[in-house]
Amino acid sequence: MAYLLQNGRPVLASPISSGRYGHLTKGGSFKILEKERTHYSSMYGRIVDARGTMHYFMRFCGADGMHAGYLPGYPASHGCVRMPEQYAIAFFNSVGVGTPVSVFGRTSAGRYYSDRSQSAFLRRPRFGPPIGPRLAPPPPPWWR
């Protein structure tokens, strides 16, 4: 989550997608170094040699920044903090160059896909449960 604070109190919270394994988002205390309504990545894009577009870009550390982008439900960026466009616009309009940014927390490897819908991974049994009017329920766990 990304939080926008005003006088030390949160006024806006946005879901995010941070850096994926191998491109983790750097943690620490930073400041907004630059703001661009439409920024073009010099390193990453959708197609080889194409420059990726990042709207409402707020650079805070090296090439890393916050910007509008796709949130698949797990860390997926090359180090930036992606957020939904409406939140990126609100953050962009509320902060200025020099605004403090704190990046903290981490996502363990086991949580990379935990936000995805589990229904896609569950298989439906071919037959109903082995409990019915003619079958006794299984014994309680302490019995086994």
Short mmCIF file of N, CA and C in Angstrom, two decimals, residues 50-139:
data_model
loop_
_atom_site.label_atom_id
_atom_site.label_comp_id
_atom_site.label_asym_id
_atom_site.label_seq_id
_atom_site.Cartn_x
_atom_site.Cartn_y
_atom_site.Cartn_z
N ALA A 50 11.57 -0.45 -27.53
CA ALA A 50 10.49 0.54 -27.36
C ALA A 50 10.59 1.11 -25.95
N ARG A 51 10.24 2.36 -25.80
CA ARG A 51 10.31 3.01 -24.50
C ARG A 51 8.96 2.92 -23.81
N GLY A 52 8.95 2.36 -22.60
CA GLY A 52 7.71 2.22 -21.84
C GLY A 52 7.22 3.57 -21.33
N THR A 53 5.92 3.81 -21.43
CA THR A 53 5.32 5.05 -20.97
C THR A 53 4.86 4.89 -19.53
N MET A 54 5.19 5.88 -18.69
CA MET A 54 4.78 5.88 -17.29
C MET A 54 4.12 7.23 -17.00
N HIS A 55 2.81 7.21 -16.85
CA HIS A 55 2.07 8.45 -16.61
C HIS A 55 2.12 8.82 -15.13
N TYR A 56 2.16 10.12 -14.86
CA TYR A 56 2.18 10.68 -13.51
C TYR A 56 3.37 10.12 -12.73
N PHE A 57 4.54 10.22 -13.32
CA PHE A 57 5.77 9.67 -12.77
C PHE A 57 6.36 10.61 -11.72
N MET A 58 6.68 10.04 -10.56
CA MET A 58 7.31 10.78 -9.46
C MET A 58 8.57 10.02 -9.06
N ARG A 59 9.73 10.47 -9.56
CA ARG A 59 11.00 9.79 -9.29
C ARG A 59 11.42 10.07 -7.85
N PHE A 60 11.87 9.00 -7.15
CA PHE A 60 12.35 9.20 -5.78
C PHE A 60 13.72 8.58 -5.52
N CYS A 61 14.22 7.69 -6.38
CA CYS A 61 15.52 7.07 -6.14
C CYS A 61 16.07 6.51 -7.44
N GLY A 62 17.12 7.11 -7.98
CA GLY A 62 17.69 6.61 -9.22
C GLY A 62 16.65 6.56 -10.32
N ALA A 63 16.43 5.36 -10.88
CA ALA A 63 15.42 5.21 -11.92
C ALA A 63 14.05 4.86 -11.36
N ASP A 64 13.97 4.62 -10.05
CA ASP A 64 12.71 4.20 -9.42
C ASP A 64 11.82 5.39 -9.10
N GLY A 65 10.53 5.15 -9.23
CA GLY A 65 9.55 6.18 -8.91
C GLY A 65 8.18 5.56 -8.75
N MET A 66 7.21 6.41 -8.49
CA MET A 66 5.80 5.99 -8.41
C MET A 66 5.13 6.47 -9.68
N HIS A 67 4.23 5.66 -10.23
CA HIS A 67 3.51 6.08 -11.44
C HIS A 67 2.28 5.23 -11.64
N ALA A 68 1.42 5.67 -12.54
CA ALA A 68 0.22 4.89 -12.89
C ALA A 68 0.66 3.66 -13.66
N GLY A 69 0.02 2.54 -13.37
CA GLY A 69 0.38 1.31 -14.06
C GLY A 69 -0.53 0.16 -13.69
N TYR A 70 -0.32 -0.93 -14.36
CA TYR A 70 -1.12 -2.14 -14.17
C TYR A 70 -0.76 -2.82 -12.85
N LEU A 71 -1.77 -3.24 -12.11
CA LEU A 71 -1.58 -3.96 -10.85
C LEU A 71 -2.10 -5.39 -11.00
N PRO A 72 -1.20 -6.35 -11.19
CA PRO A 72 -1.66 -7.73 -11.36
C PRO A 72 -2.00 -8.43 -10.05
N GLY A 73 -1.72 -7.80 -8.91
CA GLY A 73 -2.01 -8.42 -7.62
C GLY A 73 -0.79 -9.02 -6.95
N TYR A 74 0.38 -8.78 -7.51
CA TYR A 74 1.63 -9.26 -6.93
C TYR A 74 2.75 -8.35 -7.42
N PRO A 75 3.94 -8.39 -6.78
CA PRO A 75 5.06 -7.55 -7.23
C PRO A 75 5.44 -7.90 -8.66
N ALA A 76 5.44 -6.92 -9.55
CA ALA A 76 5.66 -7.21 -10.97
C ALA A 76 6.50 -6.17 -11.70
N SER A 77 6.89 -5.09 -11.04
CA SER A 77 7.59 -4.01 -11.75
C SER A 77 9.10 -4.27 -11.78
N HIS A 78 9.81 -3.38 -12.43
CA HIS A 78 11.27 -3.43 -12.46
C HIS A 78 11.87 -2.57 -11.35
N GLY A 79 11.10 -2.28 -10.32
CA GLY A 79 11.58 -1.50 -9.18
C GLY A 79 10.70 -0.32 -8.84
N CYS A 80 9.89 0.12 -9.78
CA CYS A 80 8.98 1.24 -9.52
C CYS A 80 7.79 0.79 -8.67
N VAL A 81 7.06 1.76 -8.18
CA VAL A 81 5.84 1.52 -7.43
C VAL A 81 4.68 1.89 -8.34
N ARG A 82 3.96 0.89 -8.83
CA ARG A 82 2.80 1.13 -9.69
C ARG A 82 1.56 1.32 -8.83
N MET A 83 0.67 2.18 -9.29
CA MET A 83 -0.61 2.38 -8.62
C MET A 83 -1.68 2.67 -9.66
N PRO A 84 -2.96 2.48 -9.30
CA PRO A 84 -4.03 2.79 -10.26
C PRO A 84 -3.97 4.26 -10.67
N GLU A 85 -4.40 4.54 -11.88
CA GLU A 85 -4.26 5.90 -12.42
C GLU A 85 -4.91 6.97 -11.56
N GLN A 86 -6.12 6.72 -11.03
CA GLN A 86 -6.78 7.76 -10.25
C GLN A 86 -5.99 8.10 -8.98
N TYR A 87 -5.32 7.09 -8.39
CA TYR A 87 -4.50 7.36 -7.21
C TYR A 87 -3.20 8.05 -7.61
N ALA A 88 -2.61 7.64 -8.73
CA ALA A 88 -1.38 8.28 -9.20
C ALA A 88 -1.62 9.76 -9.47
N ILE A 89 -2.78 10.09 -10.04
CA ILE A 89 -3.12 11.50 -10.29
C ILE A 89 -3.22 12.26 -8.97
N ALA A 90 -3.89 11.66 -7.98
CA ALA A 90 -4.05 12.32 -6.68
C ALA A 90 -2.69 12.53 -6.01
N PHE A 91 -1.83 11.51 -6.02
CA PHE A 91 -0.49 11.65 -5.44
C PHE A 91 0.29 12.72 -6.20
N PHE A 92 0.26 12.65 -7.54
CA PHE A 92 1.01 13.58 -8.39
C PHE A 92 0.61 15.03 -8.10
N ASN A 93 -0.70 15.27 -7.94
CA ASN A 93 -1.18 16.63 -7.69
C ASN A 93 -0.94 17.09 -6.26
N SER A 94 -0.65 16.16 -5.35
CA SER A 94 -0.50 16.51 -3.94
C SER A 94 0.94 16.68 -3.49
N VAL A 95 1.89 16.11 -4.21
CA VAL A 95 3.29 16.19 -3.78
C VAL A 95 4.07 17.11 -4.70
N GLY A 96 5.17 17.61 -4.19
CA GLY A 96 6.07 18.44 -4.97
C GLY A 96 7.47 17.89 -4.90
N VAL A 97 8.36 18.43 -5.72
CA VAL A 97 9.76 18.04 -5.66
C VAL A 97 10.27 18.37 -4.25
N GLY A 98 10.92 17.40 -3.63
CA GLY A 98 11.42 17.57 -2.27
C GLY A 98 10.54 16.92 -1.21
N THR A 99 9.34 16.48 -1.58
CA THR A 99 8.45 15.82 -0.63
C THR A 99 9.10 14.51 -0.16
N PRO A 100 9.14 14.26 1.16
CA PRO A 100 9.74 13.02 1.66
C PRO A 100 8.95 11.78 1.23
N VAL A 101 9.68 10.70 0.95
CA VAL A 101 9.10 9.41 0.58
C VAL A 101 9.78 8.35 1.43
N SER A 102 8.99 7.53 2.11
CA SER A 102 9.53 6.40 2.88
C SER A 102 9.04 5.11 2.24
N VAL A 103 9.99 4.24 1.91
CA VAL A 103 9.66 2.94 1.32
C VAL A 103 10.06 1.88 2.34
N PHE A 104 9.08 1.08 2.76
CA PHE A 104 9.37 0.05 3.76
C PHE A 104 8.49 -1.16 3.53
N GLY A 105 8.85 -2.24 4.21
CA GLY A 105 8.10 -3.48 4.07
C GLY A 105 8.68 -4.33 2.97
N ARG A 106 8.20 -5.55 2.92
CA ARG A 106 8.65 -6.46 1.87
C ARG A 106 7.58 -7.51 1.65
N THR A 107 7.64 -8.15 0.53
CA THR A 107 6.71 -9.22 0.20
C THR A 107 7.50 -10.50 0.13
N SER A 108 7.14 -11.46 0.94
CA SER A 108 7.85 -12.74 0.91
C SER A 108 7.50 -13.48 -0.38
N ALA A 109 8.39 -14.37 -0.78
CA ALA A 109 8.19 -15.10 -2.04
C ALA A 109 6.89 -15.87 -2.04
N GLY A 110 6.45 -16.33 -0.89
CA GLY A 110 5.21 -17.10 -0.82
C GLY A 110 3.97 -16.27 -1.06
N ARG A 111 4.07 -14.95 -0.99
CA ARG A 111 2.90 -14.10 -1.18
C ARG A 111 2.81 -13.53 -2.58
N TYR A 112 3.71 -13.86 -3.46
CA TYR A 112 3.70 -13.27 -4.79
C TYR A 112 2.40 -13.51 -5.52
N TYR A 113 1.78 -14.65 -5.33
CA TYR A 113 0.57 -14.96 -6.06
C TYR A 113 -0.63 -15.12 -5.14
N SER A 114 -0.50 -14.77 -3.87
CA SER A 114 -1.59 -15.01 -2.92
C SER A 114 -2.80 -14.12 -3.17
N ASP A 115 -2.63 -12.99 -3.82
CA ASP A 115 -3.76 -12.10 -4.06
C ASP A 115 -4.56 -12.51 -5.29
N ARG A 116 -4.06 -13.43 -6.07
CA ARG A 116 -4.80 -13.90 -7.24
C ARG A 116 -5.98 -14.75 -6.79
N SER A 117 -6.96 -14.79 -7.61
CA SER A 117 -8.13 -15.62 -7.33
C SER A 117 -7.71 -17.09 -7.28
N GLN A 118 -8.00 -17.73 -6.18
CA GLN A 118 -7.62 -19.13 -6.03
C GLN A 118 -8.50 -20.05 -6.86
N SER A 119 -9.67 -19.59 -7.27
CA SER A 119 -10.58 -20.46 -8.02
C SER A 119 -9.96 -20.96 -9.32
N ALA A 120 -9.04 -20.21 -9.88
CA ALA A 120 -8.41 -20.63 -11.13
C ALA A 120 -7.49 -21.83 -10.91
N PHE A 121 -7.03 -22.01 -9.67
CA PHE A 121 -6.08 -23.08 -9.39
C PHE A 121 -6.74 -24.31 -8.77
N LEU A 122 -7.98 -24.22 -8.35
CA LEU A 122 -8.65 -25.34 -7.70
C LEU A 122 -9.34 -26.22 -8.73
N ARG A 123 -9.18 -27.51 -8.57
CA ARG A 123 -9.86 -28.45 -9.46
C ARG A 123 -11.13 -28.91 -8.79
N ARG A 124 -12.17 -28.98 -9.55
CA ARG A 124 -13.44 -29.49 -9.02
C ARG A 124 -13.37 -31.01 -8.98
N PRO A 125 -13.81 -31.61 -7.89
CA PRO A 125 -13.81 -33.07 -7.85
C PRO A 125 -14.82 -33.62 -8.86
N ARG A 126 -14.50 -34.76 -9.42
CA ARG A 126 -15.40 -35.38 -10.40
C ARG A 126 -16.66 -35.91 -9.73
N PHE A 127 -16.50 -36.33 -8.50
CA PHE A 127 -17.63 -36.90 -7.76
C PHE A 127 -17.87 -36.07 -6.52
N GLY A 128 -19.01 -36.19 -5.94
CA GLY A 128 -19.33 -35.47 -4.71
C GLY A 128 -18.48 -35.95 -3.55
N PRO A 129 -18.59 -35.29 -2.42
CA PRO A 129 -17.81 -35.70 -1.25
C PRO A 129 -18.22 -37.11 -0.80
N PRO A 130 -17.29 -37.85 -0.19
CA PRO A 130 -17.61 -39.22 0.21
C PRO A 130 -18.44 -39.29 1.49
N ILE A 131 -19.30 -38.34 1.68
CA ILE A 131 -20.18 -38.32 2.85
C ILE A 131 -21.59 -38.17 2.34
N GLY A 132 -22.48 -38.96 2.81
CA GLY A 132 -23.86 -38.88 2.38
C GLY A 132 -24.74 -39.63 3.36
N PRO A 133 -25.98 -39.81 3.01
CA PRO A 133 -26.89 -40.47 3.94
C PRO A 133 -26.49 -41.92 4.24
N ARG A 134 -25.77 -42.56 3.32
CA ARG A 134 -25.39 -43.95 3.55
C ARG A 134 -23.96 -44.11 4.06
N LEU A 135 -23.18 -43.03 4.10
CA LEU A 135 -21.79 -43.12 4.54
C LEU A 135 -21.61 -42.34 5.84
N ALA A 136 -20.85 -42.89 6.74
CA ALA A 136 -20.58 -42.20 8.00
C ALA A 136 -19.58 -41.08 7.76
N PRO A 137 -19.67 -39.98 8.54
CA PRO A 137 -18.68 -38.91 8.39
C PRO A 137 -17.31 -39.41 8.82
N PRO A 138 -16.25 -38.77 8.33
CA PRO A 138 -14.91 -39.20 8.73
C PRO A 138 -14.70 -38.96 10.22
N PRO A 139 -13.77 -39.68 10.85
CA PRO A 139 -13.53 -39.48 12.27
C PRO A 139 -12.90 -38.11 12.52
#
